[in-house]
């Protein structure tokens, strides 16, 4: 009897120890995810989308914001992917035509994901070296040409998004059940992004001195959700053009010109500069919309994309 009691006591202690280890592991995983999902370190479009979802407590409103945030993130990804492809000179005529065909129609969340898939498959299967975005070679499409689990998660989230029709009022109970399925996927996609969310975005405001080995620039960091971005004087070797929006790898220092797929221009609505992403190409006209407002406009001095150089 004593031996049995002792064995039960040992088991109880072992269970407690195991539960404590699980708790510690769970806290560590939470801290890791919080670090990975730190919106202060994200480019503004990602931070805006991520915070927009987290800041809303009403299930119905959070559902609506998440549905909108999915489109913001995918449009940003598609824009920077196309910018990387542009840096290589739009070198494949067939890919150029497929991208133009997609952008010539009303673009949906699925359309943005399709653009990402098309460009990523070209990079992966043709062993193309990215100008900046190294994730293009593995995150969405494998070397075999098949899509990855990460791509499948985005596809699944889009399908969930499409379960709820636009402009249809949804009750709190329905929204709560939808969020139970969608929110874990949303959080997981940010946590497993493979570094695609880690690039810095900046607007090159002025070139102050280029007489030495390094060029002195004045830049605005388009990071986090700061509507008034922080300005900084930097000393870089790479020659860049002023009044342009760039994506930058902090480790290598390489910058990627985001035009004509993204821009940082003055908005008549907000009376300040806003971040714009490409929205559609209609009859040779490039239409943009801001991250915050969906109305389409043309922007000045944007060269037509997909011209082979």
PDB file of C-alpha atoms in Angstrom:
ATOM      1  CA  UNK A   1       0.000   0.000   0.000  1.00  0.00           C
ATOM      2  CA  UNK A   2       2.848   2.386   0.871  1.00  0.00           C
ATOM      3  CA  UNK A   3       4.572   1.577  -2.406  1.00  0.00           C
ATOM      4  CA  UNK A   4       1.373   2.309  -4.345  1.00  0.00           C
ATOM      5  CA  UNK A   5       0.921   5.636  -2.496  1.00  0.00           C
ATOM      6  CA  UNK A   6       4.548   6.546  -3.177  1.00  0.00           C
ATOM      7  CA  UNK A   7       4.160   5.689  -6.880  1.00  0.00           C
ATOM      8  CA  UNK A   8       1.033   7.861  -7.125  1.00  0.00           C
ATOM      9  CA  UNK A   9       2.867  10.707  -5.412  1.00  0.00           C
ATOM     10  CA  UNK A  10       5.782  10.371  -7.823  1.00  0.00           C
ATOM     11  CA  UNK A  11       3.400  10.409 -10.765  1.00  0.00           C
ATOM     12  CA  UNK A  12       1.662  13.509  -9.413  1.00  0.00           C
ATOM     13  CA  UNK A  13       5.002  15.332  -9.069  1.00  0.00           C
ATOM     14  CA  UNK A  14       6.073  14.268 -12.559  1.00  0.00           C
ATOM     15  CA  UNK A  15       2.786  15.528 -13.985  1.00  0.00           C
ATOM     16  CA  UNK A  16       3.234  18.848 -12.188  1.00  0.00           C
ATOM     17  CA  UNK A  17       6.779  19.149 -13.511  1.00  0.00           C
ATOM     18  CA  UNK A  18       5.614  18.326 -17.013  1.00  0.00           C
ATOM     19  CA  UNK A  19       2.792  20.882 -16.797  1.00  0.00           C
ATOM     20  CA  UNK A  20       5.272  23.507 -15.616  1.00  0.00           C
ATOM     21  CA  UNK A  21       7.568  22.764 -18.549  1.00  0.00           C
ATOM     22  CA  UNK A  22       4.609  23.074 -20.915  1.00  0.00           C
ATOM     23  CA  UNK A  23       3.680  26.419 -19.356  1.00  0.00           C
ATOM     24  CA  UNK A  24       7.236  27.721 -19.749  1.00  0.00           C
ATOM     25  CA  UNK A  25       7.427  26.454 -23.337  1.00  0.00           C
ATOM     26  CA  UNK A  26       4.080  28.087 -24.125  1.00  0.00           C
ATOM     27  CA  UNK A  27       5.276  31.407 -22.684  1.00  0.00           C
ATOM     28  CA  UNK A  28       8.483  31.202 -24.701  1.00  0.00           C
ATOM     29  CA  UNK A  29       6.500  30.458 -27.875  1.00  0.00           C
ATOM     30  CA  UNK A  30       4.233  33.396 -27.099  1.00  0.00           C
ATOM     31  CA  UNK A  31       7.211  35.703 -26.637  1.00  0.00           C
ATOM     32  CA  UNK A  32       8.720  34.430 -29.902  1.00  0.00           C
ATOM     33  CA  UNK A  33       5.499  35.050 -31.787  1.00  0.00           C
ATOM     34  CA  UNK A  34       5.125  38.479 -30.207  1.00  0.00           C
ATOM     35  CA  UNK A  35       8.643  39.328 -31.388  1.00  0.00           C
ATOM     36  CA  UNK A  36       7.956  38.035 -34.877  1.00  0.00           C
ATOM     37  CA  UNK A  37       4.636  39.906 -34.959  1.00  0.00           C
ATOM     38  CA  UNK A  38       6.007  43.168 -33.546  1.00  0.00           C
ATOM     39  CA  UNK A  39       4.245  45.655 -35.802  1.00  0.00           C
ATOM     40  CA  UNK A  40       6.743  48.391 -34.918  1.00  0.00           C
ATOM     41  CA  UNK A  41       9.316  46.497 -36.988  1.00  0.00           C
ATOM     42  CA  UNK A  42       7.021  45.994 -39.986  1.00  0.00           C
ATOM     43  CA  UNK A  43       6.621  48.144 -43.080  1.00  0.00           C
ATOM     44  CA  UNK A  44       3.627  50.446 -42.664  1.00  0.00           C
ATOM     45  CA  UNK A  45       1.142  48.449 -44.822  1.00  0.00           C
ATOM     46  CA  UNK A  46       1.762  45.309 -42.770  1.00  0.00           C
ATOM     47  CA  UNK A  47       1.670  47.150 -39.448  1.00  0.00           C
ATOM     48  CA  UNK A  48      -1.520  48.972 -40.395  1.00  0.00           C
ATOM     49  CA  UNK A  49      -3.259  45.723 -41.375  1.00  0.00           C
ATOM     50  CA  UNK A  50      -2.033  43.818 -38.323  1.00  0.00           C
ATOM     51  CA  UNK A  51      -2.940  46.519 -35.799  1.00  0.00           C
ATOM     52  CA  UNK A  52      -6.275  47.205 -37.463  1.00  0.00           C
ATOM     53  CA  UNK A  53      -7.354  43.657 -36.658  1.00  0.00           C
ATOM     54  CA  UNK A  54      -5.928  43.505 -33.135  1.00  0.00           C
ATOM     55  CA  UNK A  55      -7.407  46.829 -32.031  1.00  0.00           C
ATOM     56  CA  UNK A  56     -11.056  45.929 -32.652  1.00  0.00           C
ATOM     57  CA  UNK A  57     -12.986  44.132 -29.877  1.00  0.00           C
ATOM     58  CA  UNK A  58     -16.421  43.726 -31.485  1.00  0.00           C
ATOM     59  CA  UNK A  59     -16.483  40.328 -33.279  1.00  0.00           C
ATOM     60  CA  UNK A  60     -18.452  41.656 -36.250  1.00  0.00           C
ATOM     61  CA  UNK A  61     -16.158  44.652 -36.699  1.00  0.00           C
ATOM     62  CA  UNK A  62     -13.018  42.563 -36.162  1.00  0.00           C
ATOM     63  CA  UNK A  63     -14.228  40.112 -38.803  1.00  0.00           C
ATOM     64  CA  UNK A  64     -14.782  42.958 -41.257  1.00  0.00           C
ATOM     65  CA  UNK A  65     -11.358  44.414 -40.498  1.00  0.00           C
ATOM     66  CA  UNK A  66      -9.658  41.052 -40.901  1.00  0.00           C
ATOM     67  CA  UNK A  67     -11.322  40.543 -44.286  1.00  0.00           C
ATOM     68  CA  UNK A  68      -9.982  43.933 -45.367  1.00  0.00           C
ATOM     69  CA  UNK A  69      -6.539  43.328 -43.828  1.00  0.00           C
ATOM     70  CA  UNK A  70      -6.076  40.139 -45.869  1.00  0.00           C
ATOM     71  CA  UNK A  71      -6.329  42.193 -49.048  1.00  0.00           C
ATOM     72  CA  UNK A  72      -3.949  44.891 -47.776  1.00  0.00           C
ATOM     73  CA  UNK A  73      -1.230  42.363 -46.933  1.00  0.00           C
ATOM     74  CA  UNK A  74      -1.548  40.378 -50.165  1.00  0.00           C
ATOM     75  CA  UNK A  75      -1.549  43.563 -52.275  1.00  0.00           C
ATOM     76  CA  UNK A  76       1.617  44.701 -50.485  1.00  0.00           C
ATOM     77  CA  UNK A  77       3.297  41.321 -51.021  1.00  0.00           C
ATOM     78  CA  UNK A  78       2.327  41.310 -54.715  1.00  0.00           C
ATOM     79  CA  UNK A  79       3.631  44.867 -55.142  1.00  0.00           C
ATOM     80  CA  UNK A  80       7.063  44.177 -53.652  1.00  0.00           C
ATOM     81  CA  UNK A  81       7.315  40.863 -55.535  1.00  0.00           C
ATOM     82  CA  UNK A  82       6.609  42.681 -58.807  1.00  0.00           C
ATOM     83  CA  UNK A  83       9.139  45.363 -57.857  1.00  0.00           C
ATOM     84  CA  UNK A  84      11.822  42.699 -57.394  1.00  0.00           C
ATOM     85  CA  UNK A  85      10.922  41.241 -60.790  1.00  0.00           C
ATOM     86  CA  UNK A  86      11.117  44.736 -62.323  1.00  0.00           C
ATOM     87  CA  UNK A  87      14.650  45.150 -60.894  1.00  0.00           C
ATOM     88  CA  UNK A  88      15.667  42.177 -63.075  1.00  0.00           C
ATOM     89  CA  UNK A  89      14.291  43.886 -66.185  1.00  0.00           C
ATOM     90  CA  UNK A  90      10.904  42.140 -66.660  1.00  0.00           C
ATOM     91  CA  UNK A  91      12.923  39.431 -68.378  1.00  0.00           C
ATOM     92  CA  UNK A  92      10.199  36.901 -69.273  1.00  0.00           C
ATOM     93  CA  UNK A  93       7.584  37.909 -71.864  1.00  0.00           C
ATOM     94  CA  UNK A  94       5.153  35.144 -70.927  1.00  0.00           C
ATOM     95  CA  UNK A  95       5.233  36.113 -67.250  1.00  0.00           C
ATOM     96  CA  UNK A  96       4.834  39.771 -68.198  1.00  0.00           C
ATOM     97  CA  UNK A  97       1.679  38.976 -70.154  1.00  0.00           C
ATOM     98  CA  UNK A  98       0.182  36.825 -67.397  1.00  0.00           C
ATOM     99  CA  UNK A  99       0.712  39.601 -64.841  1.00  0.00           C
ATOM    100  CA  UNK A 100      -0.770  42.212 -67.176  1.00  0.00           C
ATOM    101  CA  UNK A 101      -3.798  39.996 -67.816  1.00  0.00           C
ATOM    102  CA  UNK A 102      -4.451  39.644 -64.080  1.00  0.00           C
ATOM    103  CA  UNK A 103      -4.116  43.383 -63.450  1.00  0.00           C
ATOM    104  CA  UNK A 104      -6.377  44.219 -66.401  1.00  0.00           C
ATOM    105  CA  UNK A 105      -9.400  42.749 -64.604  1.00  0.00           C
ATOM    106  CA  UNK A 106     -10.972  43.730 -61.257  1.00  0.00           C
ATOM    107  CA  UNK A 107      -8.338  42.464 -58.831  1.00  0.00           C
ATOM    108  CA  UNK A 108      -9.397  40.312 -55.862  1.00  0.00           C
ATOM    109  CA  UNK A 109      -7.433  38.869 -52.945  1.00  0.00           C
ATOM    110  CA  UNK A 110      -7.074  35.697 -54.993  1.00  0.00           C
ATOM    111  CA  UNK A 111      -5.676  37.744 -57.884  1.00  0.00           C
ATOM    112  CA  UNK A 112      -2.900  39.174 -55.705  1.00  0.00           C
ATOM    113  CA  UNK A 113      -2.014  35.677 -54.514  1.00  0.00           C
ATOM    114  CA  UNK A 114      -2.008  34.480 -58.145  1.00  0.00           C
ATOM    115  CA  UNK A 115       0.490  37.218 -59.094  1.00  0.00           C
ATOM    116  CA  UNK A 116       2.723  36.167 -56.204  1.00  0.00           C
ATOM    117  CA  UNK A 117       2.453  32.532 -57.305  1.00  0.00           C
ATOM    118  CA  UNK A 118       3.307  33.332 -60.947  1.00  0.00           C
ATOM    119  CA  UNK A 119       6.412  35.365 -60.105  1.00  0.00           C
ATOM    120  CA  UNK A 120       7.561  32.994 -57.338  1.00  0.00           C
ATOM    121  CA  UNK A 121       7.194  29.962 -59.622  1.00  0.00           C
ATOM    122  CA  UNK A 122       9.354  31.683 -62.238  1.00  0.00           C
ATOM    123  CA  UNK A 123      12.044  32.451 -59.648  1.00  0.00           C
ATOM    124  CA  UNK A 124      11.956  28.975 -58.084  1.00  0.00           C
ATOM    125  CA  UNK A 125      11.812  26.811 -61.189  1.00  0.00           C
ATOM    126  CA  UNK A 126      14.189  28.932 -63.284  1.00  0.00           C
ATOM    127  CA  UNK A 127      16.658  29.398 -60.396  1.00  0.00           C
ATOM    128  CA  UNK A 128      16.414  33.179 -60.678  1.00  0.00           C
ATOM    129  CA  UNK A 129      18.477  35.135 -58.151  1.00  0.00           C
ATOM    130  CA  UNK A 130      16.249  37.777 -56.479  1.00  0.00           C
ATOM    131  CA  UNK A 131      17.398  41.374 -56.404  1.00  0.00           C
ATOM    132  CA  UNK A 132      16.313  41.661 -52.754  1.00  0.00           C
ATOM    133  CA  UNK A 133      13.448  39.411 -51.707  1.00  0.00           C
ATOM    134  CA  UNK A 134      15.146  36.075 -51.111  1.00  0.00           C
ATOM    135  CA  UNK A 135      11.836  34.539 -49.945  1.00  0.00           C
ATOM    136  CA  UNK A 136      10.740  34.511 -53.588  1.00  0.00           C
ATOM    137  CA  UNK A 137      12.747  31.338 -54.137  1.00  0.00           C
ATOM    138  CA  UNK A 138      11.124  29.211 -51.438  1.00  0.00           C
ATOM    139  CA  UNK A 139       8.304  30.786 -49.388  1.00  0.00           C
ATOM    140  CA  UNK A 140       5.405  30.380 -51.827  1.00  0.00           C
ATOM    141  CA  UNK A 141       6.601  27.900 -54.455  1.00  0.00           C
ATOM    142  CA  UNK A 142       9.039  24.990 -54.245  1.00  0.00           C
ATOM    143  CA  UNK A 143      11.795  24.267 -56.781  1.00  0.00           C
ATOM    144  CA  UNK A 144       9.529  21.574 -58.196  1.00  0.00           C
ATOM    145  CA  UNK A 145       6.953  24.221 -59.090  1.00  0.00           C
ATOM    146  CA  UNK A 146       4.460  23.045 -56.488  1.00  0.00           C
ATOM    147  CA  UNK A 147       3.090  25.539 -53.998  1.00  0.00           C
ATOM    148  CA  UNK A 148       4.180  25.401 -50.354  1.00  0.00           C
ATOM    149  CA  UNK A 149       2.176  24.903 -47.173  1.00  0.00           C
ATOM    150  CA  UNK A 150       2.564  28.634 -46.516  1.00  0.00           C
ATOM    151  CA  UNK A 151       0.899  29.395 -49.853  1.00  0.00           C
ATOM    152  CA  UNK A 152      -1.847  26.909 -48.999  1.00  0.00           C
ATOM    153  CA  UNK A 153      -2.513  28.693 -45.714  1.00  0.00           C
ATOM    154  CA  UNK A 154      -3.082  31.966 -47.561  1.00  0.00           C
ATOM    155  CA  UNK A 155      -5.354  30.198 -50.019  1.00  0.00           C
ATOM    156  CA  UNK A 156      -7.331  28.727 -47.135  1.00  0.00           C
ATOM    157  CA  UNK A 157      -7.661  32.133 -45.486  1.00  0.00           C
ATOM    158  CA  UNK A 158      -8.942  33.643 -48.741  1.00  0.00           C
ATOM    159  CA  UNK A 159     -11.569  30.887 -48.972  1.00  0.00           C
ATOM    160  CA  UNK A 160     -12.675  31.684 -45.426  1.00  0.00           C
ATOM    161  CA  UNK A 161     -12.805  35.370 -46.314  1.00  0.00           C
ATOM    162  CA  UNK A 162     -15.039  34.593 -49.296  1.00  0.00           C
ATOM    163  CA  UNK A 163     -17.520  32.694 -47.138  1.00  0.00           C
ATOM    164  CA  UNK A 164     -18.806  36.086 -46.002  1.00  0.00           C
ATOM    165  CA  UNK A 165     -20.211  38.150 -48.849  1.00  0.00           C
ATOM    166  CA  UNK A 166     -19.369  41.836 -49.156  1.00  0.00           C
ATOM    167  CA  UNK A 167     -21.914  44.380 -47.908  1.00  0.00           C
ATOM    168  CA  UNK A 168     -23.832  41.728 -45.975  1.00  0.00           C
ATOM    169  CA  UNK A 169     -24.568  42.370 -42.301  1.00  0.00           C
ATOM    170  CA  UNK A 170     -23.301  39.578 -40.049  1.00  0.00           C
ATOM    171  CA  UNK A 171     -24.489  38.975 -36.486  1.00  0.00           C
ATOM    172  CA  UNK A 172     -22.042  38.739 -33.586  1.00  0.00           C
ATOM    173  CA  UNK A 173     -22.467  34.975 -33.176  1.00  0.00           C
ATOM    174  CA  UNK A 174     -21.650  34.232 -36.828  1.00  0.00           C
ATOM    175  CA  UNK A 175     -18.675  36.592 -36.692  1.00  0.00           C
ATOM    176  CA  UNK A 176     -17.380  34.960 -33.514  1.00  0.00           C
ATOM    177  CA  UNK A 177     -17.504  31.482 -35.071  1.00  0.00           C
ATOM    178  CA  UNK A 178     -15.798  32.751 -38.243  1.00  0.00           C
ATOM    179  CA  UNK A 179     -13.035  34.390 -36.201  1.00  0.00           C
ATOM    180  CA  UNK A 180     -12.376  31.134 -34.360  1.00  0.00           C
ATOM    181  CA  UNK A 181     -11.324  29.650 -37.686  1.00  0.00           C
ATOM    182  CA  UNK A 182      -9.728  32.696 -39.308  1.00  0.00           C
ATOM    183  CA  UNK A 183      -7.767  34.394 -36.518  1.00  0.00           C
ATOM    184  CA  UNK A 184      -5.405  31.466 -35.730  1.00  0.00           C
ATOM    185  CA  UNK A 185      -4.567  31.204 -39.441  1.00  0.00           C
ATOM    186  CA  UNK A 186      -3.958  34.945 -39.673  1.00  0.00           C
ATOM    187  CA  UNK A 187      -1.634  34.934 -36.650  1.00  0.00           C
ATOM    188  CA  UNK A 188       0.161  31.820 -37.890  1.00  0.00           C
ATOM    189  CA  UNK A 189       0.819  33.365 -41.315  1.00  0.00           C
ATOM    190  CA  UNK A 190       2.515  36.336 -39.684  1.00  0.00           C
ATOM    191  CA  UNK A 191       4.519  34.077 -37.372  1.00  0.00           C
ATOM    192  CA  UNK A 192       5.717  31.816 -40.223  1.00  0.00           C
ATOM    193  CA  UNK A 193       6.389  34.485 -42.845  1.00  0.00           C
ATOM    194  CA  UNK A 194      10.042  33.471 -43.215  1.00  0.00           C
ATOM    195  CA  UNK A 195      11.346  37.028 -43.008  1.00  0.00           C
ATOM    196  CA  UNK A 196       9.128  38.593 -45.683  1.00  0.00           C
ATOM    197  CA  UNK A 197       7.758  40.926 -42.980  1.00  0.00           C
ATOM    198  CA  UNK A 198      11.223  41.989 -41.838  1.00  0.00           C
ATOM    199  CA  UNK A 199      12.205  44.372 -44.620  1.00  0.00           C
ATOM    200  CA  UNK A 200      12.374  48.108 -43.913  1.00  0.00           C
ATOM    201  CA  UNK A 201      10.422  50.588 -46.011  1.00  0.00           C
ATOM    202  CA  UNK A 202      11.666  54.126 -46.518  1.00  0.00           C
ATOM    203  CA  UNK A 203      11.012  57.246 -48.532  1.00  0.00           C
ATOM    204  CA  UNK A 204      14.155  58.969 -49.746  1.00  0.00           C
ATOM    205  CA  UNK A 205      13.373  62.605 -49.049  1.00  0.00           C
ATOM    206  CA  UNK A 206      16.634  64.268 -50.073  1.00  0.00           C
ATOM    207  CA  UNK A 207      20.190  63.653 -51.221  1.00  0.00           C
ATOM    208  CA  UNK A 208      22.400  65.929 -49.104  1.00  0.00           C
ATOM    209  CA  UNK A 209      25.976  65.058 -50.030  1.00  0.00           C
ATOM    210  CA  UNK A 210      27.573  62.653 -52.515  1.00  0.00           C
ATOM    211  CA  UNK A 211      31.137  63.961 -52.549  1.00  0.00           C
ATOM    212  CA  UNK A 212      32.689  61.188 -50.424  1.00  0.00           C
ATOM    213  CA  UNK A 213      32.736  57.398 -50.473  1.00  0.00           C
ATOM    214  CA  UNK A 214      29.334  57.285 -48.820  1.00  0.00           C
ATOM    215  CA  UNK A 215      26.293  59.299 -49.825  1.00  0.00           C
ATOM    216  CA  UNK A 216      24.360  61.306 -47.240  1.00  0.00           C
ATOM    217  CA  UNK A 217      20.596  60.852 -47.536  1.00  0.00           C
ATOM    218  CA  UNK A 218      17.647  62.179 -45.590  1.00  0.00           C
ATOM    219  CA  UNK A 219      15.083  59.393 -45.320  1.00  0.00           C
ATOM    220  CA  UNK A 220      11.654  58.923 -43.793  1.00  0.00           C
ATOM    221  CA  UNK A 221      11.088  55.477 -42.283  1.00  0.00           C
ATOM    222  CA  UNK A 222       7.676  54.219 -43.427  1.00  0.00           C
ATOM    223  CA  UNK A 223       7.539  51.707 -40.594  1.00  0.00           C
ATOM    224  CA  UNK A 224       5.064  50.704 -37.935  1.00  0.00           C
ATOM    225  CA  UNK A 225       1.807  52.591 -38.030  1.00  0.00           C
ATOM    226  CA  UNK A 226       3.273  56.076 -37.720  1.00  0.00           C
ATOM    227  CA  UNK A 227       1.267  58.406 -39.942  1.00  0.00           C
ATOM    228  CA  UNK A 228       4.003  61.001 -39.362  1.00  0.00           C
ATOM    229  CA  UNK A 229       7.141  58.967 -40.155  1.00  0.00           C
ATOM    230  CA  UNK A 230      10.453  59.421 -38.403  1.00  0.00           C
ATOM    231  CA  UNK A 231      13.158  61.219 -40.424  1.00  0.00           C
ATOM    232  CA  UNK A 232      16.835  60.298 -40.208  1.00  0.00           C
ATOM    233  CA  UNK A 233      20.095  61.269 -41.886  1.00  0.00           C
ATOM    234  CA  UNK A 234      21.914  58.138 -43.120  1.00  0.00           C
ATOM    235  CA  UNK A 235      25.274  57.384 -44.797  1.00  0.00           C
ATOM    236  CA  UNK A 236      25.017  54.670 -47.464  1.00  0.00           C
ATOM    237  CA  UNK A 237      27.135  53.531 -50.394  1.00  0.00           C
ATOM    238  CA  UNK A 238      24.278  52.598 -52.740  1.00  0.00           C
ATOM    239  CA  UNK A 239      23.197  55.370 -55.112  1.00  0.00           C
ATOM    240  CA  UNK A 240      19.451  55.974 -54.843  1.00  0.00           C
ATOM    241  CA  UNK A 241      16.985  58.429 -56.365  1.00  0.00           C
ATOM    242  CA  UNK A 242      15.275  61.020 -54.214  1.00  0.00           C
ATOM    243  CA  UNK A 243      11.508  61.198 -53.771  1.00  0.00           C
ATOM    244  CA  UNK A 244      11.220  57.435 -54.270  1.00  0.00           C
ATOM    245  CA  UNK A 245       9.891  54.650 -52.058  1.00  0.00           C
ATOM    246  CA  UNK A 246      12.272  51.776 -51.282  1.00  0.00           C
ATOM    247  CA  UNK A 247      12.298  48.426 -49.508  1.00  0.00           C
ATOM    248  CA  UNK A 248      15.573  47.716 -47.679  1.00  0.00           C
ATOM    249  CA  UNK A 249      17.284  44.669 -46.253  1.00  0.00           C
ATOM    250  CA  UNK A 250      18.701  45.879 -42.950  1.00  0.00           C
ATOM    251  CA  UNK A 251      21.471  43.258 -42.913  1.00  0.00           C
ATOM    252  CA  UNK A 252      22.832  43.685 -46.441  1.00  0.00           C
ATOM    253  CA  UNK A 253      21.815  47.315 -46.914  1.00  0.00           C
ATOM    254  CA  UNK A 254      20.462  46.554 -50.394  1.00  0.00           C
ATOM    255  CA  UNK A 255      17.504  48.739 -51.426  1.00  0.00           C
ATOM    256  CA  UNK A 256      14.716  47.892 -53.878  1.00  0.00           C
ATOM    257  CA  UNK A 257      12.949  50.645 -55.851  1.00  0.00           C
ATOM    258  CA  UNK A 258       9.216  49.967 -55.445  1.00  0.00           C
ATOM    259  CA  UNK A 259       7.999  52.076 -58.376  1.00  0.00           C
ATOM    260  CA  UNK A 260       5.749  51.792 -60.309  1.00  0.00           C
ATOM    261  CA  UNK A 261       3.982  49.353 -58.000  1.00  0.00           C
ATOM    262  CA  UNK A 262       4.146  51.450 -54.839  1.00  0.00           C
ATOM    263  CA  UNK A 263       4.552  55.154 -54.143  1.00  0.00           C
ATOM    264  CA  UNK A 264       4.525  57.654 -51.302  1.00  0.00           C
ATOM    265  CA  UNK A 265       2.568  60.638 -52.596  1.00  0.00           C
ATOM    266  CA  UNK A 266       0.460  63.544 -51.399  1.00  0.00           C
ATOM    267  CA  UNK A 267      -3.239  62.744 -50.859  1.00  0.00           C
ATOM    268  CA  UNK A 268      -5.952  65.332 -51.463  1.00  0.00           C
ATOM    269  CA  UNK A 269      -8.107  63.554 -48.885  1.00  0.00           C
ATOM    270  CA  UNK A 270      -5.731  63.504 -45.920  1.00  0.00           C
ATOM    271  CA  UNK A 271      -3.621  66.521 -46.979  1.00  0.00           C
ATOM    272  CA  UNK A 272      -0.473  64.543 -46.304  1.00  0.00           C
ATOM    273  CA  UNK A 273       1.650  61.890 -47.981  1.00  0.00           C
ATOM    274  CA  UNK A 274       0.159  58.404 -48.065  1.00  0.00           C
ATOM    275  CA  UNK A 275       1.462  54.972 -49.035  1.00  0.00           C
ATOM    276  CA  UNK A 276      -0.049  53.831 -52.342  1.00  0.00           C
ATOM    277  CA  UNK A 277      -0.115  50.368 -53.919  1.00  0.00           C
ATOM    278  CA  UNK A 278      -1.003  49.476 -57.477  1.00  0.00           C
ATOM    279  CA  UNK A 279      -4.679  48.577 -57.824  1.00  0.00           C
ATOM    280  CA  UNK A 280      -5.317  47.903 -61.502  1.00  0.00           C
ATOM    281  CA  UNK A 281      -4.124  48.611 -65.055  1.00  0.00           C
ATOM    282  CA  UNK A 282      -6.908  49.736 -67.401  1.00  0.00           C
ATOM    283  CA  UNK A 283      -6.214  50.651 -71.038  1.00  0.00           C
ATOM    284  CA  UNK A 284      -2.654  51.646 -70.288  1.00  0.00           C
ATOM    285  CA  UNK A 285      -3.570  53.633 -67.181  1.00  0.00           C
ATOM    286  CA  UNK A 286      -2.028  52.575 -63.851  1.00  0.00           C
ATOM    287  CA  UNK A 287      -4.517  53.023 -61.015  1.00  0.00           C
ATOM    288  CA  UNK A 288      -3.430  53.183 -57.381  1.00  0.00           C
ATOM    289  CA  UNK A 289      -5.167  53.326 -54.031  1.00  0.00           C
ATOM    290  CA  UNK A 290      -3.822  54.147 -50.598  1.00  0.00           C
ATOM    291  CA  UNK A 291      -3.430  51.571 -47.871  1.00  0.00           C
ATOM    292  CA  UNK A 292      -6.105  53.325 -45.809  1.00  0.00           C
ATOM    293  CA  UNK A 293      -8.627  54.342 -48.492  1.00  0.00           C
ATOM    294  CA  UNK A 294      -9.904  52.170 -51.376  1.00  0.00           C
ATOM    295  CA  UNK A 295     -10.650  54.845 -54.021  1.00  0.00           C
ATOM    296  CA  UNK A 296      -8.619  54.522 -57.232  1.00  0.00           C
ATOM    297  CA  UNK A 297      -6.525  57.349 -58.687  1.00  0.00           C
ATOM    298  CA  UNK A 298      -3.693  57.874 -61.151  1.00  0.00           C
ATOM    299  CA  UNK A 299      -0.344  59.125 -59.875  1.00  0.00           C
ATOM    300  CA  UNK A 300       2.098  61.312 -61.822  1.00  0.00           C
ATOM    301  CA  UNK A 301       5.416  60.154 -63.283  1.00  0.00           C
ATOM    302  CA  UNK A 302       4.740  56.414 -63.077  1.00  0.00           C
ATOM    303  CA  UNK A 303       6.293  54.433 -65.948  1.00  0.00           C
ATOM    304  CA  UNK A 304       4.217  51.616 -67.419  1.00  0.00           C
ATOM    305  CA  UNK A 305       5.438  48.239 -66.097  1.00  0.00           C
ATOM    306  CA  UNK A 306       6.246  44.961 -67.860  1.00  0.00           C
ATOM    307  CA  UNK A 307       8.397  46.471 -70.608  1.00  0.00           C
ATOM    308  CA  UNK A 308      11.387  44.191 -71.249  1.00  0.00           C
ATOM    309  CA  UNK A 309      14.710  46.017 -70.815  1.00  0.00           C
TER     310      UNK A 309
END
